[in-house]
Structure formats: structure tokens, C-alpha cells
PDB file of C-alpha atoms in Angstrom:
ATOM      1  CA  MET A  29      79.902 119.329  84.783  1.00 31.00           C
ATOM      2  CA  VAL A  30      82.924 119.134  83.868  1.00 31.00           C
ATOM      3  CA  LYS A  31      84.760 116.328  85.763  1.00 33.00           C
ATOM      4  CA  ALA A  32      88.544 116.695  86.805  1.00 35.00           C
ATOM      5  CA  ARG A  33      91.066 114.811  85.184  1.00 41.00           C
ATOM      6  CA  ASP A  34      93.590 112.418  87.060  1.00 44.00           C
ATOM      7  CA  LYS A  35      96.777 111.838  86.802  1.00 48.00           C
ATOM      8  CA  ASN A  36      96.756 109.210  83.923  1.00 50.00           C
ATOM      9  CA  THR A  37      94.891 111.500  81.527  1.00 49.00           C
ATOM     10  CA  PHE A  38      97.401 113.762  81.913  1.00 49.00           C
ATOM     11  CA  ASP A  39      99.970 111.289  81.153  1.00 53.00           C
ATOM     12  CA  THR A  40      98.082 110.800  77.732  1.00 60.00           C
ATOM     13  CA  ILE A  41      97.718 113.611  76.693  1.00 62.00           C
ATOM     14  CA  LYS A  42     101.754 113.940  76.601  1.00 65.00           C
ATOM     15  CA  ARG A  43     101.795 110.511  74.880  1.00 71.00           C
ATOM     16  CA  LYS A  44      99.597 110.810  72.002  1.00 81.00           C
ATOM     17  CA  ASP A  45     102.674 111.412  69.326  1.00 86.00           C
ATOM     18  CA  THR A  46     105.583 109.066  68.115  1.00 89.00           C
ATOM     19  CA  LEU A  47     108.935 110.200  66.652  1.00 91.00           C
ATOM     20  CA  ILE A  48     112.268 109.566  65.851  1.00 92.00           C
ATOM     21  CA  ALA A  49     115.653 111.171  67.107  1.00 93.00           C
ATOM     22  CA  ILE A  50     118.737 110.462  65.795  1.00 93.00           C
ATOM     23  CA  PRO A  51     121.335 111.486  68.404  1.00 92.00           C
ATOM     24  CA  ARG A  52     124.731 113.096  66.394  1.00 93.00           C
ATOM     25  CA  THR A  53     128.063 113.458  68.111  1.00 93.00           C
ATOM     26  CA  ILE A  54     130.337 116.345  66.816  1.00 92.00           C
ATOM     27  CA  HIS A  55     133.689 114.583  65.124  1.00 93.00           C
ATOM     28  CA  ARG A  56     136.746 117.594  64.342  1.00 94.00           C
ATOM     29  CA  SER A  57     139.315 116.882  62.687  1.00 91.00           C
ATOM     30  CA  ALA A  58     141.937 118.749  60.176  1.00 92.00           C
ATOM     31  CA  HIS A  59     139.159 118.867  57.228  1.00 90.00           C
ATOM     32  CA  GLY A  60     136.545 120.475  59.521  1.00 92.00           C
ATOM     33  CA  VAL A  61     133.399 119.428  61.686  1.00 92.00           C
ATOM     34  CA  THR A  62     130.919 116.466  60.684  1.00 93.00           C
ATOM     35  CA  LEU A  63     127.949 115.275  62.671  1.00 92.00           C
ATOM     36  CA  ILE A  64     128.063 111.378  62.858  1.00 93.00           C
ATOM     37  CA  GLU A  65     124.519 110.121  63.248  1.00 93.00           C
ATOM     38  CA  GLY A  66     124.266 107.449  65.691  1.00 92.00           C
ATOM     39  CA  THR A  67     121.146 104.849  66.327  1.00 91.00           C
ATOM     40  CA  PRO A  68     117.741 106.094  65.743  1.00 93.00           C
ATOM     41  CA  VAL A  69     115.321 106.004  68.959  1.00 92.00           C
ATOM     42  CA  LYS A  70     111.895 105.791  68.762  1.00 91.00           C
ATOM     43  CA  VAL A  71     110.103 109.117  71.596  1.00 89.00           C
ATOM     44  CA  ILE A  72     106.881 109.202  72.529  1.00 87.00           C
ATOM     45  CA  CYS A  73     106.188 112.622  73.223  1.00 88.00           C
ATOM     46  CA  SER A  74     103.399 115.451  72.321  1.00 86.00           C
ATOM     47  CA  VAL A  75     103.949 117.604  69.767  1.00 89.00           C
ATOM     48  CA  GLU A  76     102.623 120.991  68.258  1.00 85.00           C
ATOM     49  CA  GLY A  77     102.953 122.940  65.766  1.00 80.00           C
ATOM     50  CA  ARG A  78     104.191 126.351  66.341  1.00 71.00           C
ATOM     51  CA  ALA A  79     103.768 129.487  63.904  1.00 60.00           C
ATOM     52  CA  GLN A  80     105.915 132.794  63.651  1.00 54.00           C
ATOM     53  CA  GLN A  81     104.461 136.015  63.918  1.00 48.00           C
ATOM     54  CA  ALA A  82     106.617 137.426  61.876  1.00 49.00           C
ATOM     55  CA  GLY A  83     105.871 134.952  58.608  1.00 48.00           C
ATOM     56  CA  MET A  84     107.350 131.576  57.994  1.00 50.00           C
ATOM     57  CA  PHE A  85     110.460 132.905  56.066  1.00 50.00           C
ATOM     58  CA  SER A  86     111.425 135.230  58.586  1.00 50.00           C
ATOM     59  CA  ILE A  87     112.178 134.314  62.587  1.00 50.00           C
ATOM     60  CA  SER A  88     112.105 138.806  63.361  1.00 50.00           C
ATOM     61  CA  GLY A  89     109.939 141.356  61.731  1.00 48.00           C
ATOM     62  CA  ALA A  90     112.653 143.287  62.278  1.00 48.00           C
ATOM     63  CA  GLU A  91     114.995 140.528  59.582  1.00 50.00           C
ATOM     64  CA  SER A  92     115.442 141.728  55.757  1.00 49.00           C
ATOM     65  CA  LYS A  93     113.703 139.318  53.668  1.00 51.00           C
ATOM     66  CA  THR A  94     115.475 140.626  50.316  1.00 52.00           C
ATOM     67  CA  PRO A  95     117.333 137.329  49.234  1.00 49.00           C
ATOM     68  CA  ASP A  96     120.514 139.356  48.893  1.00 50.00           C
ATOM     69  CA  LYS A  97     120.865 140.654  52.163  1.00 54.00           C
ATOM     70  CA  GLN A  98     120.390 136.488  53.226  1.00 54.00           C
ATOM     71  CA  GLY A  99     121.499 134.773  51.368  1.00 53.00           C
ATOM     72  CA  GLY A 100     118.132 133.651  49.795  1.00 54.00           C
ATOM     73  CA  LEU A 101     114.852 132.878  51.979  1.00 56.00           C
ATOM     74  CA  ILE A 102     115.010 130.390  55.044  1.00 57.00           C
ATOM     75  CA  GLU A 103     111.912 128.120  55.916  1.00 60.00           C
ATOM     76  CA  VAL A 104     111.043 128.397  59.814  1.00 64.00           C
ATOM     77  CA  THR A 105     108.575 125.835  60.329  1.00 69.00           C
ATOM     78  CA  PRO A 106     108.935 125.513  63.828  1.00 83.00           C
ATOM     79  CA  ILE A 107     107.498 122.764  66.359  1.00 89.00           C
ATOM     80  CA  GLN A 108     107.192 122.339  70.128  1.00 89.00           C
ATOM     81  CA  ILE A 109     107.916 118.359  71.274  1.00 89.00           C
ATOM     82  CA  LEU A 110     106.698 117.971  75.298  1.00 86.00           C
ATOM     83  CA  CYS A 111     107.577 114.834  76.813  1.00 85.00           C
ATOM     84  CA  ASN A 112     108.539 113.025  80.256  1.00 82.00           C
ATOM     85  CA  GLU A 113     112.407 111.912  78.886  1.00 83.00           C
ATOM     86  CA  TRP A 114     114.139 113.166  76.337  1.00 87.00           C
ATOM     87  CA  HIS A 115     118.162 112.084  76.035  1.00 85.00           C
ATOM     88  CA  GLY A 116     119.313 113.969  72.922  1.00 86.00           C
ATOM     89  CA  ASP A 117     121.269 117.622  73.117  1.00 89.00           C
ATOM     90  CA  ILE A 118     120.890 120.398  70.645  1.00 90.00           C
ATOM     91  CA  TYR A 119     122.406 118.345  67.558  1.00 92.00           C
ATOM     92  CA  THR A 120     119.710 116.088  67.836  1.00 93.00           C
ATOM     93  CA  LEU A 121     118.073 114.614  64.598  1.00 94.00           C
ATOM     94  CA  ILE A 122     114.646 114.424  64.419  1.00 93.00           C
ATOM     95  CA  TYR A 123     112.375 112.291  62.132  1.00 93.00           C
ATOM     96  CA  TYR A 124     108.446 113.299  62.345  1.00 91.00           C
ATOM     97  CA  GLU A 125     105.541 112.734  60.075  1.00 89.00           C
ATOM     98  CA  GLY A 126     108.169 112.277  56.573  1.00 88.00           C
ATOM     99  CA  ASP A 127     109.876 115.922  57.694  1.00 89.00           C
ATOM    100  CA  TRP A 128     113.089 115.867  58.962  1.00 90.00           C
ATOM    101  CA  TYR A 129     113.513 119.186  62.112  1.00 92.00           C
ATOM    102  CA  ASP A 130     117.172 119.495  63.773  1.00 91.00           C
ATOM    103  CA  MET A 131     116.891 121.088  67.481  1.00 90.00           C
ATOM    104  CA  ASP A 132     115.860 124.783  67.749  1.00 86.00           C
ATOM    105  CA  GLY A 133     118.379 125.527  71.207  1.00 86.00           C
ATOM    106  CA  ALA A 134     118.724 123.454  73.938  1.00 87.00           C
ATOM    107  CA  PRO A 135     115.831 121.184  75.605  1.00 88.00           C
ATOM    108  CA  THR A 136     114.439 122.820  79.089  1.00 87.00           C
ATOM    109  CA  ILE A 137     113.168 120.969  81.790  1.00 86.00           C
ATOM    110  CA  ARG A 138     109.195 122.598  83.205  1.00 82.00           C
ATOM    111  CA  HIS A 139     109.682 121.592  87.223  1.00 79.00           C
ATOM    112  CA  HIS A 140     106.532 123.925  87.806  1.00 74.00           C
ATOM    113  CA  GLY A 141     102.884 124.227  87.033  1.00 68.00           C
ATOM    114  CA  THR A 142     100.273 121.718  87.027  1.00 70.00           C
ATOM    115  CA  SER A 143     101.463 117.810  86.560  1.00 68.00           C
ATOM    116  CA  MET A 144     100.414 118.280  82.714  1.00 66.00           C
ATOM    117  CA  ALA A 145     102.488 120.780  82.146  1.00 66.00           C
ATOM    118  CA  GLN A 146     105.798 119.140  84.163  1.00 75.00           C
ATOM    119  CA  GLY A 147     107.637 117.369  81.882  1.00 83.00           C
ATOM    120  CA  ILE A 148     110.794 117.856  79.124  1.00 87.00           C
ATOM    121  CA  GLU A 149     110.096 121.183  76.293  1.00 87.00           C
ATOM    122  CA  LEU A 150     112.056 121.332  73.227  1.00 89.00           C
ATOM    123  CA  ARG A 151     111.457 122.995  69.535  1.00 89.00           C
ATOM    124  CA  ALA A 152     112.790 121.876  66.389  1.00 91.00           C
ATOM    125  CA  ARG A 153     113.031 123.613  62.890  1.00 88.00           C
ATOM    126  CA  ARG A 154     111.780 122.084  60.112  1.00 87.00           C
ATOM    127  CA  ILE A 155     114.952 121.603  57.510  1.00 85.00           C
ATOM    128  CA  LEU A 156     113.224 119.161  55.035  1.00 81.00           C
ATOM    129  CA  ALA A 157     109.933 118.858  53.684  1.00 80.00           C
ATOM    130  CA  SER A 158     109.678 115.694  52.292  1.00 76.00           C
ATOM    131  CA  ASP A 159     106.478 116.947  49.701  1.00 74.00           C
ATOM    132  CA  PHE A 160     108.921 119.176  48.258  1.00 76.00           C
ATOM    133  CA  ALA A 161     112.086 117.712  48.582  1.00 72.00           C
ATOM    134  CA  ILE A 162     113.931 116.814  45.012  1.00 74.00           C
ATOM    135  CA  MET A 163     116.202 114.343  47.093  1.00 77.00           C
ATOM    136  CA  LYS A 164     114.498 112.363  49.555  1.00 78.00           C
ATOM    137  CA  ARG A 165     115.794 111.219  52.506  1.00 81.00           C
ATOM    138  CA  PRO A 166     114.607 107.738  53.960  1.00 80.00           C
ATOM    139  CA  ALA A 167     113.029 107.831  56.934  1.00 83.00           C
ATOM    140  CA  PRO A 168     115.160 105.890  59.544  1.00 87.00           C
ATOM    141  CA  VAL A 169     114.779 102.534  60.932  1.00 84.00           C
ATOM    142  CA  VAL A 170     114.505 101.738  64.537  1.00 84.00           C
ATOM    143  CA  THR A 171     115.900  98.511  65.821  1.00 77.00           C
ATOM    144  CA  GLU A 172     114.265  96.068  68.555  1.00 67.00           C
ATOM    145  CA  GLU A 173     117.149  96.423  70.323  1.00 59.00           C
ATOM    146  CA  SER A 174     117.000 100.154  70.536  1.00 62.00           C
ATOM    147  CA  GLU A 175     115.638 101.901  73.378  1.00 66.00           C
ATOM    148  CA  VAL A 176     112.055 104.145  73.361  1.00 71.00           C
ATOM    149  CA  TRP A 177     112.067 107.749  75.426  1.00 68.00           C
ATOM    150  CA  GLY A 178     109.191 108.376  77.096  1.00 64.00           C
ATOM    151  CA  ASP A 179     108.195 104.576  77.488  1.00 59.00           C
TER     152      ASP A 179
END
């Protein structure tokens, strides 16, 4: 016999992982556009890997996969994040399990469905795999003063 889960069980599903989000702001100058990183923040959420149907190095099957057409192959390793609270935007940088991710679109608020499905959903794309990187970027340091999203 399967027992119905209570709301606390649903909350623990969205609280099984922790990542670090680094909000970034745009700075425009005569020399171009740069992103300035803010204070790293710990985020309590649920992270799931997603596979691209067209393959690891392409977003769409219709894309040309030849290096001369797109300037080289670009890895596509997306993750889906579900959390109760998110203060970032499309420029937020994400650090999760040793790898670095960029936001892939804007966060989406899920109002409908079960209490487990409600919350904020966002997708991110890996930009640096620490295992394969020649130049390592260290993990961000979260201080005690910084707030925790989703806590």
C-alpha cells in the first residue's frame, strides 16, 4: 500500500541539493560590455540533469555540426533547477558540483500543478567542466553574512 505524501515530503524534494549562485550586473562602457560578479549566495534547491535529444554537441538536429560552419563544437550539458526562491536573473553564474553554469533563459514561475511542482524552474548550461579544464577556476567562497535563498 502506498501512503500519500504530506507537504513536508514535497518540500524535501525541492531541498535535496545545494548550489552557489553569483549574481552579475551589466557594466557598459566605451570599451564594451562586461559582467561584474556580486556576492556568492548559497541556494537550496533540486538539480536534475537533462539530455539533449539531438546529441551532446548540438541544440537542434537541424544545426550544422561541422566546425567550419559554427566556429567549433560547443558542448551542451543542461541542468534543470527547481527551487522555492530565486533572486537571480539571466546573467546569474552558477557553481554546482565543481562545474560552472550560465543561465539558459529567464527563471519561470510554476503556479499550477501539485505542491511538489510549484516553485521556480530554471535551466542552466555548463560552461566549464572542472574535470577537463586546463585552467581551473576555484570554487566561490560563501561567507556567513551572505543570505541563503530557499531556506
